[in-house]
Coordinates of C-alpha atoms and ligand atoms in Angstrom, one line a residue:
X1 CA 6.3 30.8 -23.7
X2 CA 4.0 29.1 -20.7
X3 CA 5.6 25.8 -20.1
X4 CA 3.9 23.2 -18.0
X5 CA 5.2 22.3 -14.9
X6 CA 7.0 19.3 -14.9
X7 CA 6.0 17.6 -11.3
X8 CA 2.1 19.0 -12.7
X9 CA 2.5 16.4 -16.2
X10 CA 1.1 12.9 -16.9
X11 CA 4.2 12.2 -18.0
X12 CA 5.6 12.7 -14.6
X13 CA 3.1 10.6 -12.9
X14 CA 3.6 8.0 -15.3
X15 CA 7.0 7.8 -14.1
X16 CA 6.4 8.2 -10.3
X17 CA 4.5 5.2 -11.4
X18 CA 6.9 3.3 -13.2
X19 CA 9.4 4.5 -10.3
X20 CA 7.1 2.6 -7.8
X21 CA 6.1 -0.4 -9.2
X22 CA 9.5 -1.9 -10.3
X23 CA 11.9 1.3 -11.1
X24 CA 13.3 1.5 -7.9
X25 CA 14.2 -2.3 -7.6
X26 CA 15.6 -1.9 -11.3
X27 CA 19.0 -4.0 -11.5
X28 CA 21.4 -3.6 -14.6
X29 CA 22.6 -6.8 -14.6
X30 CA 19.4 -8.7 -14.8
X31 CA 18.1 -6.5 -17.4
X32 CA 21.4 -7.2 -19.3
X33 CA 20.3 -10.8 -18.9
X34 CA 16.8 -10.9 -20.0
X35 CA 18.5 -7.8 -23.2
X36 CA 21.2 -9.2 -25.4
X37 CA 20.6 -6.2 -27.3
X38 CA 20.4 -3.3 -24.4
X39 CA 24.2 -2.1 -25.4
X40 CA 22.8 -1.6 -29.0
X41 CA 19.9 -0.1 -27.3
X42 CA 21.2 2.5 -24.7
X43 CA 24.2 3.1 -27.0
X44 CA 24.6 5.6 -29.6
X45 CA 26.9 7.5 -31.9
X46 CA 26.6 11.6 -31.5
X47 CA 29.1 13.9 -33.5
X48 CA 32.5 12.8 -32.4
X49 CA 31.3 11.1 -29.5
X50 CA 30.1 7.7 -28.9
X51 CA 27.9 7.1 -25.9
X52 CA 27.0 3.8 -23.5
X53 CA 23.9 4.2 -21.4
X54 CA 23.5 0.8 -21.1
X55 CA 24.9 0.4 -17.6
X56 CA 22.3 2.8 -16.2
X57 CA 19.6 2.2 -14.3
X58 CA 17.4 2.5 -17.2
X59 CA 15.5 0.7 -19.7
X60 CA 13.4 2.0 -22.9
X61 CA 10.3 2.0 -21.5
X62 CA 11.8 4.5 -19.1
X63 CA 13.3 6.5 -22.1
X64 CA 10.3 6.4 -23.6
X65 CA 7.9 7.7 -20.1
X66 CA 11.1 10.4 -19.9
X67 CA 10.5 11.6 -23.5
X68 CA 7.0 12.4 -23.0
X69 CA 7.9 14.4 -20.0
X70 CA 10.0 16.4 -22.4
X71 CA 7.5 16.7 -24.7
X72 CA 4.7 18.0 -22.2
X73 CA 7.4 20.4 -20.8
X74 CA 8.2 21.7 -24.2
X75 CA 11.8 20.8 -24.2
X76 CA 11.7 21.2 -28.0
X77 CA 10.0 23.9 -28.2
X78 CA 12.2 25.7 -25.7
X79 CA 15.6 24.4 -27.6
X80 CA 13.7 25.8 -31.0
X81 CA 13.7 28.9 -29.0
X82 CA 17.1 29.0 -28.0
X83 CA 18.0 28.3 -31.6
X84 CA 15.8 31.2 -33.3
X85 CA 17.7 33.8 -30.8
X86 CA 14.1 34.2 -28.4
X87 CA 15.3 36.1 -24.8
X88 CA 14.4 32.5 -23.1
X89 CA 17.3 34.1 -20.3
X90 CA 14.0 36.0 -18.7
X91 CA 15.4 37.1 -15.6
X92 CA 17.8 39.4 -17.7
X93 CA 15.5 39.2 -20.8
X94 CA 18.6 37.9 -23.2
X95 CA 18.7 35.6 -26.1
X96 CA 20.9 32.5 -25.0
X97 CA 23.0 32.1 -28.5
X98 CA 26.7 30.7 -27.2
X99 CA 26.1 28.3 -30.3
X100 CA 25.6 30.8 -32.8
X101 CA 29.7 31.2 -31.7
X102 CA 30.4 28.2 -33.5
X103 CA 28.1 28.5 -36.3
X104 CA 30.0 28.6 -39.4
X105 CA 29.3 32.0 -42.0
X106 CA 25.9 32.1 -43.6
X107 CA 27.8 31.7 -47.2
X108 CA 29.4 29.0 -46.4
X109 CA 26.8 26.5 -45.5
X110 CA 23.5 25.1 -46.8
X111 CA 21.6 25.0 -43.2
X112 CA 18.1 24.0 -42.9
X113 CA 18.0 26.0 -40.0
X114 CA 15.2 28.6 -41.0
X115 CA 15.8 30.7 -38.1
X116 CA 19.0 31.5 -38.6
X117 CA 18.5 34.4 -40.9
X118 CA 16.6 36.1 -38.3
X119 CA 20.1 36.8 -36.4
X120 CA 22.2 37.2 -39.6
X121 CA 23.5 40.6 -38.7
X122 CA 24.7 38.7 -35.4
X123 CA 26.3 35.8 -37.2
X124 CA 28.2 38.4 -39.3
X125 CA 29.5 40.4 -36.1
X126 CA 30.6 37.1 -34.9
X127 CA 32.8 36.1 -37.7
X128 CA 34.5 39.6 -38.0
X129 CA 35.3 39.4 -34.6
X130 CA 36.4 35.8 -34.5
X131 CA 38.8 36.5 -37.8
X132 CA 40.0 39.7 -35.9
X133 CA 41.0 37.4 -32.7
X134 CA 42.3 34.7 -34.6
X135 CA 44.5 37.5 -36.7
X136 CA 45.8 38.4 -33.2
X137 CA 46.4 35.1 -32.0
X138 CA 48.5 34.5 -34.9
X139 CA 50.5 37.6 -34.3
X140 CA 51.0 36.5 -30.7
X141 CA 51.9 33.0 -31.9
X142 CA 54.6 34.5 -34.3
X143 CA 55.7 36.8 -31.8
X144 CA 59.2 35.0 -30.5
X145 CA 59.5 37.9 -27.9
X146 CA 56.3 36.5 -26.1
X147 CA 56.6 33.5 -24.0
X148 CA 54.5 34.0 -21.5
X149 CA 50.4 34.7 -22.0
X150 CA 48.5 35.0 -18.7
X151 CA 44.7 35.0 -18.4
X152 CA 43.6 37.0 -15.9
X153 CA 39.6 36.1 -15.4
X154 CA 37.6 34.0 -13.1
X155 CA 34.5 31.7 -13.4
X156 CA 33.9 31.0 -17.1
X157 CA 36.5 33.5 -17.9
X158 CA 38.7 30.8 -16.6
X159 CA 37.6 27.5 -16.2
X160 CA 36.6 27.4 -19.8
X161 CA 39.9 28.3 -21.5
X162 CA 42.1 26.6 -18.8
X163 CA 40.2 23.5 -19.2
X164 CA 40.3 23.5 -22.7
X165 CA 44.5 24.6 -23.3
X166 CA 45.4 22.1 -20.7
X167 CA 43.4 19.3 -22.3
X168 CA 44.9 20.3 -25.8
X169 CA 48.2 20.4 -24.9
X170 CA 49.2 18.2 -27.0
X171 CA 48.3 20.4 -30.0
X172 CA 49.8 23.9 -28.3
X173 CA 52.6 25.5 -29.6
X174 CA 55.9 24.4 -27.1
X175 CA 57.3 28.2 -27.4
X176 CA 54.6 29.5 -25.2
X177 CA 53.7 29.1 -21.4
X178 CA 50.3 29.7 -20.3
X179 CA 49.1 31.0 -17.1
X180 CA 45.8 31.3 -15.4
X181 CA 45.2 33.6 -12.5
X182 CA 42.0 33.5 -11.4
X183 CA 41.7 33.9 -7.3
X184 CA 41.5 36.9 -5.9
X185 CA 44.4 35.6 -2.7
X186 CA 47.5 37.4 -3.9
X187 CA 49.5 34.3 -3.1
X188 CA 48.4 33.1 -6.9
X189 CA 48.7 36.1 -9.0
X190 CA 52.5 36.8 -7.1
X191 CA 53.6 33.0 -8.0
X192 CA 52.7 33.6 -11.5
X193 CA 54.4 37.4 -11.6
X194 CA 58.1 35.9 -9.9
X195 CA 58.2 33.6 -13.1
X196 CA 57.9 36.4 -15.8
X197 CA 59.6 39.3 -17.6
X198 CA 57.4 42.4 -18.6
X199 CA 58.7 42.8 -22.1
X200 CA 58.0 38.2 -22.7
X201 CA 54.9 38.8 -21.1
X202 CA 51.1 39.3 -22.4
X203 CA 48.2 39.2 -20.5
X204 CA 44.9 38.7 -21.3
X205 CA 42.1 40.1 -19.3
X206 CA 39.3 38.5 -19.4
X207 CA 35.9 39.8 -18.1
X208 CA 32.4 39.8 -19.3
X209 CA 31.6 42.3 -17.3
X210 CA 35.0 44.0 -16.7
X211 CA 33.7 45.0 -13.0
X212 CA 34.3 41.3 -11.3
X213 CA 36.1 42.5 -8.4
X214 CA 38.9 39.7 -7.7
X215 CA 39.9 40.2 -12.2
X216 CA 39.8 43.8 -11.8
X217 CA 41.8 43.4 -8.4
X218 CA 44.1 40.8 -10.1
X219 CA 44.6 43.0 -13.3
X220 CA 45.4 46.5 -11.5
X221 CA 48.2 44.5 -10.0
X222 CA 49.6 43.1 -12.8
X223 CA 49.7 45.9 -14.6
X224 CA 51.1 48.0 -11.8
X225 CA 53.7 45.0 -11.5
X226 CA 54.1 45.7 -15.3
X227 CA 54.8 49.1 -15.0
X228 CA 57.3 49.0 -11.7
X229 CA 59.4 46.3 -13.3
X230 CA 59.9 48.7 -16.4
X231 CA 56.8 47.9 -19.3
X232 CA 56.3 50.2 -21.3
X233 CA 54.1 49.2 -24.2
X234 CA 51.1 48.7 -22.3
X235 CA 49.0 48.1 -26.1
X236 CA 51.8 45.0 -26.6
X237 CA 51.6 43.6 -23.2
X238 CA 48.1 43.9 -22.8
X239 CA 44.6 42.9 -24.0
X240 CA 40.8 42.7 -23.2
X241 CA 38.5 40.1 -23.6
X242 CA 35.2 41.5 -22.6
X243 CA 31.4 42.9 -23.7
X244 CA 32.4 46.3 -21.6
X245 CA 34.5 47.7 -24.2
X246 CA 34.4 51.4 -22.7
X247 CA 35.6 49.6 -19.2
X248 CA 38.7 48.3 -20.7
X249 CA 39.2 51.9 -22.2
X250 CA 39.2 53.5 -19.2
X251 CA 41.5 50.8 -17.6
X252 CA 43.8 51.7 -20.4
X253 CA 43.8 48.9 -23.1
X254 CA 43.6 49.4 -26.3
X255 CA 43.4 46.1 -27.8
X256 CA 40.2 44.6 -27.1
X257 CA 38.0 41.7 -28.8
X258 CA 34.6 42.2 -27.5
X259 CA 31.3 39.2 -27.4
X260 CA 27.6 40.3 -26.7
X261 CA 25.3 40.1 -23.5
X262 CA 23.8 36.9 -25.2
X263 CA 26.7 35.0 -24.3
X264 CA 26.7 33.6 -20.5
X265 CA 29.7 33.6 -18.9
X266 CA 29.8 30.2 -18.2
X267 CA 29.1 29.4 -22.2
X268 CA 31.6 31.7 -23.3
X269 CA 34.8 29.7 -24.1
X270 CA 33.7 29.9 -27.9
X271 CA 33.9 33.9 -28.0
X272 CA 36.9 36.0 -27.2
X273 CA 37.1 34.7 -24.1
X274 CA 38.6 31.3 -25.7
X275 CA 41.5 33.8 -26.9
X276 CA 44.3 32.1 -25.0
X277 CA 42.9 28.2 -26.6
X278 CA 43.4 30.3 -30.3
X279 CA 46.8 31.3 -28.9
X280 CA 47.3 27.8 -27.7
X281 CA 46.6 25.8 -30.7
X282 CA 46.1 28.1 -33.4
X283 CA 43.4 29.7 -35.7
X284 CA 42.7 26.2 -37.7
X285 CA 42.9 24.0 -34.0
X286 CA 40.4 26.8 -32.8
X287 CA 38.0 26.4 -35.5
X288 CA 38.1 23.1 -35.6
X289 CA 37.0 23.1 -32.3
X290 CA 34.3 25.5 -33.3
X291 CA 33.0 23.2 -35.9
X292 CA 33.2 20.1 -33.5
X293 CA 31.0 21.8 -31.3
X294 CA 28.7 23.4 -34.5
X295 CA 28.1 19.3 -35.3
X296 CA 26.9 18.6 -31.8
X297 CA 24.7 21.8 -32.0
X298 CA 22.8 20.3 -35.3
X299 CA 22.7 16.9 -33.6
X300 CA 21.0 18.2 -30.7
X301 CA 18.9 20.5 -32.9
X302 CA 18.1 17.9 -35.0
X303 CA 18.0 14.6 -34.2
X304 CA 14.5 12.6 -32.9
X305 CA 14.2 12.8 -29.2
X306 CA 14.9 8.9 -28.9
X307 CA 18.1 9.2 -30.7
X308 CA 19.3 12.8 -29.5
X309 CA 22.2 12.4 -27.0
X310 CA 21.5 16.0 -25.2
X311 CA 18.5 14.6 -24.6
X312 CA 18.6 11.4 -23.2
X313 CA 21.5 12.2 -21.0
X314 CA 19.5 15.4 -19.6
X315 CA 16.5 13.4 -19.4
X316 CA 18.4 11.1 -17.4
X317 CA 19.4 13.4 -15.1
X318 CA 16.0 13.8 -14.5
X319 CA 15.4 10.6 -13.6
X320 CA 18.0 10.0 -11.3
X321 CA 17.5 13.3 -9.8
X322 CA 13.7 13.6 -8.9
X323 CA 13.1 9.7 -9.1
X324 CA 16.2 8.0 -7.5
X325 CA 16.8 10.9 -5.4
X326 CA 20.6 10.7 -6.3
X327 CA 22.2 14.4 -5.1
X328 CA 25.6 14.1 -7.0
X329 CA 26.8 12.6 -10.4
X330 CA 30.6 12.2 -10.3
X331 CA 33.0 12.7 -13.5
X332 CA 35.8 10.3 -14.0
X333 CA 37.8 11.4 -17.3
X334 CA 40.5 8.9 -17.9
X335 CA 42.9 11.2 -19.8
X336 CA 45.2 13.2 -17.7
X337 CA 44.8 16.5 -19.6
X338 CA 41.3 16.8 -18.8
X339 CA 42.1 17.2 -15.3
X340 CA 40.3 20.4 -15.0
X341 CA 37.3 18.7 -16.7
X342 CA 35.5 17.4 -13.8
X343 CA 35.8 21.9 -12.2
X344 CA 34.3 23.1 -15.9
X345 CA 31.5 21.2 -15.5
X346 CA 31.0 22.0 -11.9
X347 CA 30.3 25.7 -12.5
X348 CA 28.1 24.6 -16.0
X349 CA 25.8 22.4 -14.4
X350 CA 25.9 24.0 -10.9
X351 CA 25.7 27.8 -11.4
X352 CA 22.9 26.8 -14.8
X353 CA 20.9 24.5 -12.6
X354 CA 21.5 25.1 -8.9
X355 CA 18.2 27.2 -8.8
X356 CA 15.3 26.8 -6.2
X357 CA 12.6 29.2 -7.9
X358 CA 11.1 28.5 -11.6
X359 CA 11.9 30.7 -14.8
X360 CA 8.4 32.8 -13.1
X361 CA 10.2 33.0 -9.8
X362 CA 7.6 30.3 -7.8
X363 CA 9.8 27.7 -5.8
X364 CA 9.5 24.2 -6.8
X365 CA 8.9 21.3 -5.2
X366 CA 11.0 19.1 -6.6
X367 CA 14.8 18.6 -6.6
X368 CA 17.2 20.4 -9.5
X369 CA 21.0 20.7 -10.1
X370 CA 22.8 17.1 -8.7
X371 CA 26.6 18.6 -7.1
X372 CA 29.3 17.7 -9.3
X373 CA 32.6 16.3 -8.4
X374 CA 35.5 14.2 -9.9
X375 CA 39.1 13.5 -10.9
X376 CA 40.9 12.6 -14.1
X377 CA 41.3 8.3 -13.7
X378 CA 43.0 6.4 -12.4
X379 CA 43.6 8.9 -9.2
X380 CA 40.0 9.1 -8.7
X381 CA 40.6 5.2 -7.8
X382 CA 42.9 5.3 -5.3
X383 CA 41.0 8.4 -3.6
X384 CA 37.3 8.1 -3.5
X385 CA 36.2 5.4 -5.8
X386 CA 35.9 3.2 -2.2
X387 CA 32.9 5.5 -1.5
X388 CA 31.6 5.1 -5.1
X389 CA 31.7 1.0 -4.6
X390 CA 30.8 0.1 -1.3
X391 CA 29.2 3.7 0.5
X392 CA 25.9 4.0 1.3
X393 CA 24.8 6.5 -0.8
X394 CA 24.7 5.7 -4.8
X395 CA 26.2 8.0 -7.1
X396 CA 26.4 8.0 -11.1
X397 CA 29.5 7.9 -12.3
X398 CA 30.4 9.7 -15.8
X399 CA 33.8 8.4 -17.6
X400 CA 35.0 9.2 -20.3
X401 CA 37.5 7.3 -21.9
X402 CA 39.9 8.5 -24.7
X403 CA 40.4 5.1 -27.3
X404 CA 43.9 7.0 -29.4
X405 CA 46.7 8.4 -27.0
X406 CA 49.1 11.1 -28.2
X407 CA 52.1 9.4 -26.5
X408 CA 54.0 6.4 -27.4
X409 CA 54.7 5.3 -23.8
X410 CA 54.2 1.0 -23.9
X411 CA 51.3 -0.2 -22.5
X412 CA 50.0 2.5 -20.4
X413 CA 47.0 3.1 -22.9
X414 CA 46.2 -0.1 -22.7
X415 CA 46.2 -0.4 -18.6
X416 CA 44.4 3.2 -18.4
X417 CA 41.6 1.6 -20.8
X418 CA 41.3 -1.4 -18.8
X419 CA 40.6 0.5 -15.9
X420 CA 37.9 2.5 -17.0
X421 CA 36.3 -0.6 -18.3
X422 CA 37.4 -2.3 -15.0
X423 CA 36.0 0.1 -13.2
X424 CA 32.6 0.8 -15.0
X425 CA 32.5 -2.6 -14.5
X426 CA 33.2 -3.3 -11.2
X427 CA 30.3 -0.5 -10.0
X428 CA 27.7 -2.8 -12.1
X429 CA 28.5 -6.3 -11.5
X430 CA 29.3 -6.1 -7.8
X431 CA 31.2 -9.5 -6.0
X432 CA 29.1 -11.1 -3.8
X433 CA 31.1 -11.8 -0.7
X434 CA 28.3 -12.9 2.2
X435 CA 27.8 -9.6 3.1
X436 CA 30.9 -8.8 4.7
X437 CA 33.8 -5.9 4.2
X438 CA 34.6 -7.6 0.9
X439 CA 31.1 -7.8 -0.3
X440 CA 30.6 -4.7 -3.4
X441 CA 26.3 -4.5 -4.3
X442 CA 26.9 -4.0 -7.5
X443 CA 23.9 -2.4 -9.6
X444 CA 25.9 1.1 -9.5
X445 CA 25.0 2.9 -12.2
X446 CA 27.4 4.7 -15.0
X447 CA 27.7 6.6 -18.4
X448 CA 30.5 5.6 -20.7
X449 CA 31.4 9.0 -23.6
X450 CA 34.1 7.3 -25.8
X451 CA 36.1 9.9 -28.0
X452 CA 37.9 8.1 -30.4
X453 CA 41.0 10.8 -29.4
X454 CA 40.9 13.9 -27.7
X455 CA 41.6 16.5 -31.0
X456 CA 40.0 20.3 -31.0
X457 CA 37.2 18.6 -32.5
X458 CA 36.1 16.3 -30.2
X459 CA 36.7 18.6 -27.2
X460 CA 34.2 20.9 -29.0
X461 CA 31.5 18.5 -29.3
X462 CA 32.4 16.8 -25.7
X463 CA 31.4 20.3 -24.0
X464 CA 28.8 21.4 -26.4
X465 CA 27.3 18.2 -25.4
X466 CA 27.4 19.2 -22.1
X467 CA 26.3 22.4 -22.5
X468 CA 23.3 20.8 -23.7
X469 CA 22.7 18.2 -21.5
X470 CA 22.5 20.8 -19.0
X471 CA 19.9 22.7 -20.9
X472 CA 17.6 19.7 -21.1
X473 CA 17.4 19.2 -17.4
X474 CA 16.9 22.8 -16.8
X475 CA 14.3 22.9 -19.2
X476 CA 12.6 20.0 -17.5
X477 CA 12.5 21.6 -14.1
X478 CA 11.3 24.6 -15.8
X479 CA 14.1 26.8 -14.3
X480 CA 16.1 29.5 -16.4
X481 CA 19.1 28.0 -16.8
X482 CA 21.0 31.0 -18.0
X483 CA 20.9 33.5 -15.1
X484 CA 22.9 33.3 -11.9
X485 CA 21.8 35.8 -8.9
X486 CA 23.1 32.9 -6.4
X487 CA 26.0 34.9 -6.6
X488 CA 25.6 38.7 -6.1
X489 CA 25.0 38.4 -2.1
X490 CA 28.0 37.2 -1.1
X491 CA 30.1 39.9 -3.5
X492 CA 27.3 42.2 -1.7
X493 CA 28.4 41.6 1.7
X494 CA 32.2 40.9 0.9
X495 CA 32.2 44.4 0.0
X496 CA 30.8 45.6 3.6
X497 CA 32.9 43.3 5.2
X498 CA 36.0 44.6 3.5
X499 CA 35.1 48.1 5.2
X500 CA 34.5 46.5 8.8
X501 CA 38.2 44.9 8.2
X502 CA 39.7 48.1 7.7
X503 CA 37.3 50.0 10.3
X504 CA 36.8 47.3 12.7
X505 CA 33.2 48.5 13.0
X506 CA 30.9 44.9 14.0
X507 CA 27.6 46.8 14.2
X508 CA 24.4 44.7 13.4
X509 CA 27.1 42.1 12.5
X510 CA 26.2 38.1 13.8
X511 CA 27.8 36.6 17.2
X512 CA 30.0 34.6 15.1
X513 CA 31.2 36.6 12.0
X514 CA 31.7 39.5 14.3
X515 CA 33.6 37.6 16.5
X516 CA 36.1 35.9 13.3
X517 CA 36.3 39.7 12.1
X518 CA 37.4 40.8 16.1
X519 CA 40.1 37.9 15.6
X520 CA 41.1 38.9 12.3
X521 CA 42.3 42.5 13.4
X522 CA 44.0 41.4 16.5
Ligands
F6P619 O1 30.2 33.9 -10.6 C1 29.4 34.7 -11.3 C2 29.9 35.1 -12.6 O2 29.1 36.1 -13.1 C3 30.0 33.9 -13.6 O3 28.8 33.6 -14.2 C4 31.1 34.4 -14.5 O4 31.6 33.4 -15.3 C5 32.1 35.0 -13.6 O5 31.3 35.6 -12.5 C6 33.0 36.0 -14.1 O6 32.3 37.1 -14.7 P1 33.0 38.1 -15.6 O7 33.5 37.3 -16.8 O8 32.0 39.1 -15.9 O9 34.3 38.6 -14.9

């Protein structure tokens, strides 16, 4: 599929237009003034999630200039791809199908989606497997003799379940503990190990691949700790989530639940790889989550440009990006159990978008991935939200605020919702203060997503949401979102250096890394 440049569209010059004449002076507050409907306008319901663009810098005349640039980049027609199984992941020639995870059996439902017949025999594979892990995670849960599940996986065979079982705590059974090792520093994996028992323990290795080098590092330990401290039933204690069946073989598990190369690491929480969520909250909780996430797949797959929330939060990305030149979008969840949130979404919009070269390997001009960064509110407050109201540089700032809490604590809902609002707030209006240290400039733009409580449902939609956010802007800058060779020189070279360590040989090395290695042998 040729797709026009974005920088190269009229669209795009429109905007660069709009940017010049009166975008860059645009202030919230007055167009609030002149709008009494802009909430109604920049607001909008999605599956399980409710939306506020409103105190963006952004009007619909904007919206409207940013979904013609979608339209002359073939956003669309690039999602229609994506959702008729095409290998749009070029670079490794791979269909891009994490949603086809979530979608529910072929007999079940009467989709309009045409293309979904085409990868039938997929969709089938994916439900055999997703009964056979759920069958297991049911065993596990019944199993009193196992208190103790450990993931051992890194990258999105971490970050994805970890977020996701920490923010559904509430809904986990209380007999198990969870664990997630992920570094490959020993000092992680040996805390974990001094807490546990072989014959309470299970763990879960979790590896695309099954060659990462800190997980296989991490799981030869454990299973040598396994083994010293007197495990026996290596099939009980252990299992493999991965697409490298034969690797886990050889390693010498048995149990394995296996997903497919069109599944990117980083999208992979909805395949085996979300084993210890299943665990966690059970086989219902973990389809619900499935289905929560299948709604916001139809929405996005669906829904007019103007009132698709993938879209206009991708497309303003865009804008803030490559028009406002902002370099970072912070997350503020205000609900402590999606604390590791804000670190998901770090590794889904960095290692998808943080790409220099287009999908036909030509460098472009023009920004891409903003860093992302964040806390769970109110911390974030009383740690860097000073920067956020009076620093120099302007940031977005995402919240997301949970309406229903789980707990029945008095009035801490109520002051953790008047926060967010305080603080969302606070970043627009400003207090004018004659310039001095007191003085905030206001006009600080934000997104407010409103669940109406965090369930396995709206979790599901939240990060499919994201997931697709993330795919709009990539799609804009014409960059293939779903590869990620940003990493493989560093494992390159850690390798080499590993051997100079041991060898102490600095030949062809730099003046300074030859110098830290000289110091690290002494
Ligand atoms: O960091 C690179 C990466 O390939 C990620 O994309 C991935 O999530 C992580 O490593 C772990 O990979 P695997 O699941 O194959 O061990």
């Amino acid at each position: 599929m040729t797709r026009t440049r974005c920088d190269r569209t009229s669209a795009w010059r429109a905007l660069q237009a709009a940017w010049d004449s009166s975008g860059h002076a645009f202030d919230a507050r007055q167009a609030f003034a002149k709008d009494p409907v802009r909430f109604a306008r920049l607001s909008q319901t999605a599956p399980h999630v409710f939306a506020d663009l409103s105190k963006n810098l952004l009007d619909a005349d904007t919206e409207v200039l940013l979904q013609n640039l979608a339209r002359e980049c073939g956003v669309e027609a690039h999602r229609n791809a994506m959702f008729a199984g095409e290998a749009i992941n070029s670079t490794e020639n791979r269909a891009v199908m994490h949603w086809l995870l979530r979608f529910p059996p072929l007999a079940l439902v009467q989709s309009n989606h045409s293309a979904i017949k085409t990868v039938a025999t997929e969709l089938t594979r994916v439900h055999t497997t997703l009964d056979a892990m759920l069958a297991y995670a049911q065993a596990v849960r019944d199993d009193a003799a196992i208190s103790d599940v450990v993931n051992i996986g890194i990258g999105g065979s971490d970050l994805g379940p970890q977020m996701a079982v920490t923010a559904l705590d509430a809904f986990a059974m209380p007999s198990k503990r969870f664990h997630f090792v992920s570094n490959v520093d020993g000092h992680e994996l040996d805390a974990v190990l001094r807490k546990l028992k072989p014959e309470s323990t299970l763990f879960l290795i979790a590896s695309k691949t099954f060659t990462t080098i800190e997980t296989m590092t991490n799981a030869r330990s454990a299973k040598a700790w396994f083994a010293a401290q007197g495990g026996t039933d290596t099939a009980r204690h252990f299992a493999a989530l991965t697409t490298n069946v034969e690797a886990a073989k050889a390693f010498g598990i048995s149990t394995t639940f296996g997903f497919w190369d069109w599944v990117g690491g980083r999208y992979s929480l909805w395949s085996a790889i979300g084993l210890p969520l299943a665990i966690a909250i059970g086989p219902q909780g973990f389809r619900e989550f499935l289905a929560g996430a299948h709604d916001m797949d139809e929405h996005f797959r669906t829904a007019h440009l103007a009132r698709n929330l993938p879209m206009r939060l991708g497309l303003l990305d865009v804008w803030y990006r490559n028009f406002h030149g902002f370099t970072s979008r912070s997350i503020a969840p205000y609900h402590a159990a999606l604390k590791r949130y804000p670190a998901y979404l770090q590794q889904l919009e960095m290692e998808s978008n943080g790409k220099r070269v287009d999908a036909a390997g030509e460098a472009v001009p023009f920004a891409t991935s903003p860093a992302l960064w964040g806390e769970p509110g109110t911390n974030g407050q009383h740690a860097y939200f000073q920067m956020l109201h009076q620093g120099v540089d302007v940031v977005p700032v995402e919240f997301v605020g949970v309406k229903k809490a789980r707990h029945a604590l008095a009035g801490h809902q109520t002051l953790l919702l008047a926060n967010v609002l305080a603080q969302a707030q606070a970043l627009m209006e400003g207090k004018e203060d004659r310039g001095g240290h007191k003085n905030f400039p206001g006009n600080r733009p934000s997104t407010f997503l409103l669940l109406d409580e965090l369930t396995p449902t709206t979790l599901g939609a939240l990060i499919a949401l994201q997931e697709h956010r993330v795919f709009v802007s990539g799609s804009v800058w014409g960059i293939n979102s779903f590869d990620q060779w940003g990493v493989e020189l560093g494992k390159v070279l850690a390798k080499d250096v590993e051997a100079r360590l041991l060898n102490g040989n600095a030949e062809e090395l730099d003046g300074s890394t030859a110098g830290l290695l000289a110091l690290l042998r002494s």
